[in-house]
Tab-separated table of C-alpha atoms in Angstrom:
chain	number	residue	atom	x	y	z
M	269	UNK	CA	92.570	146.617	125.826
M	270	UNK	CA	89.454	148.187	124.370
M	271	UNK	CA	89.503	149.776	120.920
M	272	UNK	CA	88.537	153.095	122.481
M	273	UNK	CA	91.449	152.786	124.931
M	274	UNK	CA	93.874	152.134	122.080
M	275	UNK	CA	92.625	155.283	120.354
M	276	UNK	CA	92.849	157.359	123.522
M	277	UNK	CA	96.351	156.053	124.245
M	278	UNK	CA	97.491	157.085	120.742
M	279	UNK	CA	96.797	160.762	121.658
M	280	UNK	CA	95.703	161.830	118.204
M	281	UNK	CA	98.109	159.639	116.252
M	282	UNK	CA	96.433	157.591	113.515
M	283	UNK	CA	96.643	153.838	114.121
M	284	UNK	CA	96.087	151.051	111.631
M	285	UNK	CA	94.272	147.750	111.852
M	286	UNK	CA	92.974	145.125	109.499
M	287	UNK	CA	90.335	142.449	109.116
M	288	UNK	CA	90.779	138.781	108.263
M	289	UNK	CA	88.562	135.825	107.480
M	290	UNK	CA	88.745	132.674	109.623
M	291	UNK	CA	90.195	129.651	107.818
M	292	UNK	CA	87.933	127.581	105.622
M	293	UNK	CA	86.688	124.477	107.422
M	294	UNK	CA	89.398	121.822	107.324
M	295	UNK	CA	92.269	124.268	106.718
M	296	UNK	CA	95.105	124.921	109.133
M	297	UNK	CA	95.303	128.103	111.223
M	298	UNK	CA	98.698	128.582	109.546
M	299	UNK	CA	96.908	130.036	106.515
M	300	UNK	CA	95.708	132.853	108.774
M	301	UNK	CA	99.137	133.396	110.276
M	302	UNK	CA	100.567	133.627	106.749
M	303	UNK	CA	98.094	136.429	106.004
M	304	UNK	CA	98.850	138.249	109.264
M	305	UNK	CA	102.653	137.962	109.491
M	306	UNK	CA	103.448	140.415	106.661
M	307	UNK	CA	101.245	143.073	108.305
M	308	UNK	CA	102.759	142.949	111.791
M	309	UNK	CA	105.718	145.197	110.957
M	310	UNK	CA	103.864	148.334	112.017
M	311	UNK	CA	102.332	146.801	115.161
M	312	UNK	CA	98.571	147.043	114.664
M	313	UNK	CA	96.822	147.364	118.036
M	314	UNK	CA	93.993	145.014	117.037
M	315	UNK	CA	92.830	142.657	114.297
M	316	UNK	CA	89.194	142.076	113.323
M	317	UNK	CA	87.948	138.550	112.623
M	318	UNK	CA	84.787	138.188	110.572
M	319	UNK	CA	81.856	135.872	111.239
M	320	UNK	CA	79.944	134.480	108.247
M	321	UNK	CA	76.520	132.926	108.565
M	322	UNK	CA	75.682	129.470	107.351
M	323	UNK	CA	74.529	128.816	103.814
M	324	UNK	CA	72.783	125.858	102.267
M	325	UNK	CA	74.200	123.134	100.077
M	326	UNK	CA	72.314	120.343	98.371
M	327	UNK	CA	73.461	116.743	98.839
M	328	UNK	CA	72.255	114.144	96.373
M	329	UNK	CA	71.395	110.731	97.809
M	330	UNK	CA	71.784	107.440	95.864
M	331	UNK	CA	68.026	107.504	95.379
M	332	UNK	CA	68.373	110.749	93.432
M	333	UNK	CA	66.686	112.827	96.106
M	334	UNK	CA	68.298	116.177	97.014
M	335	UNK	CA	68.682	117.120	100.670
M	336	UNK	CA	69.044	120.758	101.727
M	337	UNK	CA	71.802	120.931	104.352
M	338	UNK	CA	72.992	123.918	106.379
M	339	UNK	CA	76.740	124.429	106.011
M	340	UNK	CA	79.078	126.971	107.604
M	341	UNK	CA	82.182	127.430	105.439
M	342	UNK	CA	84.245	129.333	108.046
M	343	UNK	CA	83.078	128.243	111.513
M	344	UNK	CA	85.972	129.231	113.771
M	345	UNK	CA	85.859	132.959	114.548
M	346	UNK	CA	86.149	132.533	118.330
M	347	UNK	CA	88.978	129.993	117.977
M	348	UNK	CA	90.742	132.237	115.432
M	349	UNK	CA	90.602	135.127	117.885
M	350	UNK	CA	92.086	132.939	120.603
M	351	UNK	CA	94.893	131.847	118.265
M	352	UNK	CA	95.693	135.459	117.327
M	353	UNK	CA	95.825	136.568	120.955
M	354	UNK	CA	98.033	133.613	121.883
M	355	UNK	CA	100.503	134.034	119.017
M	356	UNK	CA	100.715	137.812	118.566
M	357	UNK	CA	99.781	139.109	122.027
M	358	UNK	CA	97.495	141.763	120.539
M	359	UNK	CA	93.750	142.312	120.706
M	360	UNK	CA	91.342	140.465	118.440
M	361	UNK	CA	87.955	141.972	117.631
M	362	UNK	CA	85.439	139.275	116.687
M	363	UNK	CA	82.400	140.104	114.615
M	364	UNK	CA	79.039	139.052	116.005
M	365	UNK	CA	76.180	138.605	113.554
M	366	UNK	CA	72.463	137.959	113.825
M	367	UNK	CA	72.058	135.443	111.019
M	368	UNK	CA	72.691	131.813	111.880
M	369	UNK	CA	72.538	132.118	115.660
M	370	UNK	CA	69.821	131.926	118.265
M	371	UNK	CA	69.906	134.377	121.159
M	372	UNK	CA	71.063	131.540	123.414
M	373	UNK	CA	73.943	130.704	121.069
M	374	UNK	CA	74.884	134.364	120.887
M	375	UNK	CA	74.959	134.663	124.658
M	376	UNK	CA	77.079	131.540	124.981
M	377	UNK	CA	79.532	132.899	122.415
M	378	UNK	CA	79.788	136.161	124.355
M	379	UNK	CA	80.505	134.227	127.551
M	380	UNK	CA	83.251	132.297	125.744
M	381	UNK	CA	84.738	135.580	124.493
M	382	UNK	CA	84.673	136.997	128.007
M	383	UNK	CA	86.468	133.906	129.348
M	384	UNK	CA	89.143	134.390	126.671
M	385	UNK	CA	89.733	137.941	127.868
M	386	UNK	CA	88.438	139.515	124.660
M	387	UNK	CA	87.396	143.104	125.321
M	388	UNK	CA	85.832	144.123	121.994
M	389	UNK	CA	83.082	142.975	119.645
M	390	UNK	CA	81.735	144.386	116.402
M	391	UNK	CA	77.988	143.746	116.179
M	392	UNK	CA	76.416	143.418	112.743
M	393	UNK	CA	73.213	142.104	111.309
M	394	UNK	CA	75.178	140.165	108.704
M	395	UNK	CA	74.405	139.380	105.087
M	396	UNK	CA	71.675	137.281	103.596
M	397	UNK	CA	72.526	133.759	102.575
M	398	UNK	CA	73.544	133.470	98.944
M	399	UNK	CA	70.475	131.331	98.401
M	400	UNK	CA	68.122	133.985	99.851
M	401	UNK	CA	66.998	137.159	98.108
M	402	UNK	CA	66.954	139.083	101.394
M	403	UNK	CA	68.049	138.652	105.001
M	404	UNK	CA	65.987	136.075	106.897
M	405	UNK	CA	66.456	136.012	110.692
M	406	UNK	CA	67.231	132.720	112.358
M	407	UNK	CA	64.277	131.419	114.408
M	408	UNK	CA	64.943	132.406	118.000
M	409	UNK	CA	67.672	134.812	116.920
M	410	UNK	CA	68.054	138.561	116.520
M	411	UNK	CA	66.620	140.263	113.457
M	412	UNK	CA	68.524	143.563	113.638
M	413	UNK	CA	71.974	144.739	114.660
M	414	UNK	CA	70.316	147.032	117.205
M	415	UNK	CA	68.746	143.972	118.895
M	416	UNK	CA	72.127	142.247	119.029
M	417	UNK	CA	73.696	145.422	120.374
M	418	UNK	CA	71.075	145.597	123.117
M	419	UNK	CA	71.870	142.005	124.045
M	420	UNK	CA	75.552	142.878	124.583
M	421	UNK	CA	74.630	146.050	126.471
M	422	UNK	CA	72.349	144.012	128.729
M	423	UNK	CA	75.160	141.569	129.523
M	424	UNK	CA	77.454	144.504	130.257
M	425	UNK	CA	74.854	145.453	132.870
M	426	UNK	CA	74.689	141.912	134.261
M	427	UNK	CA	71.353	141.074	132.608
M	428	UNK	CA	71.305	137.691	130.890
M	429	UNK	CA	68.558	135.962	128.911
M	430	UNK	CA	67.486	133.873	131.893
M	431	UNK	CA	66.304	136.372	134.462
M	432	UNK	CA	66.442	133.822	137.283
M	433	UNK	CA	70.258	133.818	137.152
M	434	UNK	CA	71.487	135.313	140.417
M	435	UNK	CA	74.718	137.243	141.010
M	436	UNK	CA	75.442	137.340	137.285
M	437	UNK	CA	78.834	138.805	136.456
M	438	UNK	CA	78.773	141.875	134.249
M	439	UNK	CA	80.644	141.612	130.980
M	440	UNK	CA	82.668	144.623	129.854
M	441	UNK	CA	82.697	144.598	126.072
M	442	UNK	CA	83.625	147.632	124.005
M	443	UNK	CA	81.013	147.525	121.251
M	444	UNK	CA	81.511	148.550	117.649
M	445	UNK	CA	78.832	149.023	114.989
M	446	UNK	CA	78.845	149.543	111.228
M	447	UNK	CA	78.388	152.906	109.525
M	448	UNK	CA	77.644	153.619	105.872
M	449	UNK	CA	78.940	156.886	104.374
M	450	UNK	CA	76.961	156.073	101.208
M	451	UNK	CA	74.039	154.479	103.136
M	452	UNK	CA	73.132	150.851	103.668
M	453	UNK	CA	71.728	149.400	100.462
M	454	UNK	CA	68.431	148.478	102.122
M	455	UNK	CA	67.815	151.962	103.536
M	456	UNK	CA	65.437	154.136	101.468
M	457	UNK	CA	67.691	157.167	101.947
M	458	UNK	CA	70.732	158.386	103.848
M	459	UNK	CA	68.677	160.165	106.521
M	460	UNK	CA	66.777	156.992	107.404
M	461	UNK	CA	70.010	155.027	107.548
M	462	UNK	CA	71.510	157.683	109.788
M	463	UNK	CA	68.511	157.499	112.130
M	464	UNK	CA	69.238	153.833	112.791
M	465	UNK	CA	72.925	154.556	113.356
M	466	UNK	CA	71.998	157.220	115.905
M	467	UNK	CA	69.722	154.721	117.625
M	468	UNK	CA	72.602	152.231	117.949
M	469	UNK	CA	74.867	154.913	119.385
M	470	UNK	CA	72.188	155.916	121.872
M	471	UNK	CA	71.796	152.254	122.881
M	472	UNK	CA	75.463	152.096	123.833
M	473	UNK	CA	77.778	151.646	120.818
M	474	UNK	CA	81.363	152.725	121.597
M	475	UNK	CA	82.843	153.079	118.110
M	476	UNK	CA	81.854	152.947	114.430
M	477	UNK	CA	83.638	151.197	111.553
M	478	UNK	CA	82.540	152.307	108.101
M	479	UNK	CA	81.838	150.398	104.952
M	480	UNK	CA	84.613	150.804	102.379
M	481	UNK	CA	84.609	153.949	100.252
M	482	UNK	CA	86.840	155.515	97.611
M	483	UNK	CA	85.860	159.165	97.985
M	484	UNK	CA	87.090	160.855	101.160
M	485	UNK	CA	84.588	163.690	100.814
M	486	UNK	CA	81.816	161.171	101.511
M	487	UNK	CA	83.552	159.987	104.670
M	488	UNK	CA	84.047	163.578	105.822
M	489	UNK	CA	80.403	164.440	105.146
M	490	UNK	CA	79.372	161.353	107.098
M	491	UNK	CA	81.558	162.282	110.078
M	492	UNK	CA	80.330	165.893	109.986
M	493	UNK	CA	76.705	164.709	110.017
M	494	UNK	CA	77.458	162.441	112.976
M	495	UNK	CA	79.099	165.237	114.956
M	496	UNK	CA	76.303	167.683	114.175
M	497	UNK	CA	73.788	165.174	115.539
M	498	UNK	CA	75.508	164.373	118.797
M	499	UNK	CA	77.506	161.302	117.760
M	500	UNK	CA	80.963	161.813	119.215
M	501	UNK	CA	82.331	158.257	119.391
M	502	UNK	CA	85.329	157.309	117.177
M	503	UNK	CA	84.503	156.744	113.503
M	504	UNK	CA	87.013	154.383	111.899
M	505	UNK	CA	87.202	154.400	108.086
M	506	UNK	CA	87.075	150.960	106.486
M	507	UNK	CA	89.290	150.678	103.398
M	508	UNK	CA	90.091	148.284	100.580
M	509	UNK	CA	92.164	148.976	97.449
M	510	UNK	CA	90.912	148.004	94.027
M	511	UNK	CA	92.836	144.913	92.934
M	512	UNK	CA	91.128	143.885	89.677
M	513	UNK	CA	89.212	145.488	86.829
M	514	UNK	CA	86.187	143.293	87.612
M	515	UNK	CA	85.758	145.189	90.873
M	516	UNK	CA	84.568	148.250	88.947
M	517	UNK	CA	81.349	146.263	88.583
M	518	UNK	CA	81.391	143.879	91.534
M	519	UNK	CA	82.080	146.371	94.354
M	520	UNK	CA	79.250	148.777	93.438
M	521	UNK	CA	76.951	145.785	92.934
M	522	UNK	CA	77.786	144.018	96.207
M	523	UNK	CA	78.451	146.990	98.489
M	524	UNK	CA	76.343	149.677	96.774
M	525	UNK	CA	79.086	152.281	96.682
M	526	UNK	CA	80.316	154.761	94.097
M	527	UNK	CA	83.728	154.578	92.474
M	528	UNK	CA	85.017	158.060	91.543
M	529	UNK	CA	85.183	158.840	87.826
M	530	UNK	CA	88.920	159.543	87.997
M	531	UNK	CA	89.599	156.120	89.499
M	532	UNK	CA	87.305	154.198	87.160
M	533	UNK	CA	88.775	155.913	84.097
M	534	UNK	CA	92.306	155.160	85.283
M	535	UNK	CA	91.408	151.477	85.706
M	536	UNK	CA	89.719	151.326	82.305
M	537	UNK	CA	92.861	152.755	80.709
M	538	UNK	CA	95.037	149.956	82.114
M	539	UNK	CA	96.408	147.373	79.709
M	540	UNK	CA	96.839	144.590	82.267
M	541	UNK	CA	95.568	143.466	85.641
M	542	UNK	CA	98.992	144.264	87.089
M	543	UNK	CA	98.500	147.893	86.026
M	544	UNK	CA	95.057	147.834	87.649
M	545	UNK	CA	96.572	146.699	90.944
M	546	UNK	CA	99.134	149.504	90.754
M	547	UNK	CA	96.412	152.078	90.134
M	548	UNK	CA	94.348	150.696	93.018
M	549	UNK	CA	97.250	150.750	95.470
M	550	UNK	CA	98.365	154.257	94.466
M	551	UNK	CA	94.816	155.579	94.811
M	552	UNK	CA	94.523	154.042	98.273
M	553	UNK	CA	97.911	155.432	99.338
M	554	UNK	CA	96.806	158.963	98.490
M	555	UNK	CA	93.410	158.358	100.073
M	556	UNK	CA	95.050	157.158	103.303
M	557	UNK	CA	97.502	160.047	103.429
M	558	UNK	CA	94.592	162.451	103.155
M	559	UNK	CA	92.608	160.605	105.827
M	560	UNK	CA	95.629	160.621	108.101
M	561	UNK	CA	95.944	164.393	107.652
M	562	UNK	CA	92.264	164.634	108.601
M	563	UNK	CA	93.150	162.982	111.910
M	564	UNK	CA	91.159	159.750	111.570
M	565	UNK	CA	91.654	157.507	114.629
M	566	UNK	CA	92.449	154.314	112.723
M	567	UNK	CA	92.938	153.226	109.110
M	568	UNK	CA	91.155	149.864	108.968
M	569	UNK	CA	91.826	147.564	106.001
M	570	UNK	CA	89.656	144.783	104.633
M	571	UNK	CA	92.447	142.436	103.496
M	572	UNK	CA	90.318	139.471	102.363
M	573	UNK	CA	93.294	137.181	102.993
M	574	UNK	CA	95.621	139.110	100.655
M	575	UNK	CA	98.161	141.074	102.742
M	576	UNK	CA	100.405	142.343	99.932
M	577	UNK	CA	98.460	145.458	98.817
M	578	UNK	CA	97.812	146.517	102.416
M	579	UNK	CA	101.486	146.132	103.324
M	580	UNK	CA	102.521	148.392	100.430
M	581	UNK	CA	99.962	150.995	101.456
M	582	UNK	CA	100.965	150.967	105.118
M	583	UNK	CA	104.668	151.259	104.307
M	584	UNK	CA	103.919	154.305	102.125
M	585	UNK	CA	101.623	156.008	104.623
M	586	UNK	CA	103.318	155.393	108.000
């Protein structure tokens, strides 16, 4: 079932979902099941599975020479989605990214997803490699999320890369895109960032999932701006509780977001990391209760493989 169908079927009731990482190369799928099992109590309608681009490692040869080798740490998003569908009988939403894939590879992955009966994709540009100072497109691949979105839209219309293909079957993906209540870090300002979001919606996006935030007023302002400018598709808030004091620095640095003064002061007053986790969970519980009262369609959690905080939050909110 499509994400938009799940939301429509809920008839105004707030749903919840969460996002996981595929297993590290060489690890068992059981590690993913262990992260999912504790969160199944409240029957999430779908689970997101991330896709991470390749990075580079350097291998030293006996001669002393260093070889730069492309390496993908978590290569199994499509297989992880298939495993989730098979075991839990719920929808999996794979992420599709630009970096690390040619257009041909992207199209083949979409065909595989269609064969698996997967109805949803979340299209993203993806992050830069750790070794790169900025995002570098893969030769023969898409440079922007809007290009990747157009590719999926084209396939939904029966248009594939090779125009000589006859009687091509139309795919039927429900397409999600990312939204940034506090703007994408590469955008010069919020209005410019919003312009690109509007372009993606006009191209055919069906729903929006936001970057994490800790101030609900920023989410509300973002939704209001969308509605005022003709964006009426579902806007799903992405959420993650603070779980360590180091995140006061790392989250703003990595995700370019603001942490409210009240929350940062509460964390700084903690005497242990356990107290920090309690503060983070309690803040997120209140944040989710408020969002639920606002009528958000879904509360979507970035679990990062740690289900315990999310389970506590869900039990308190639902």
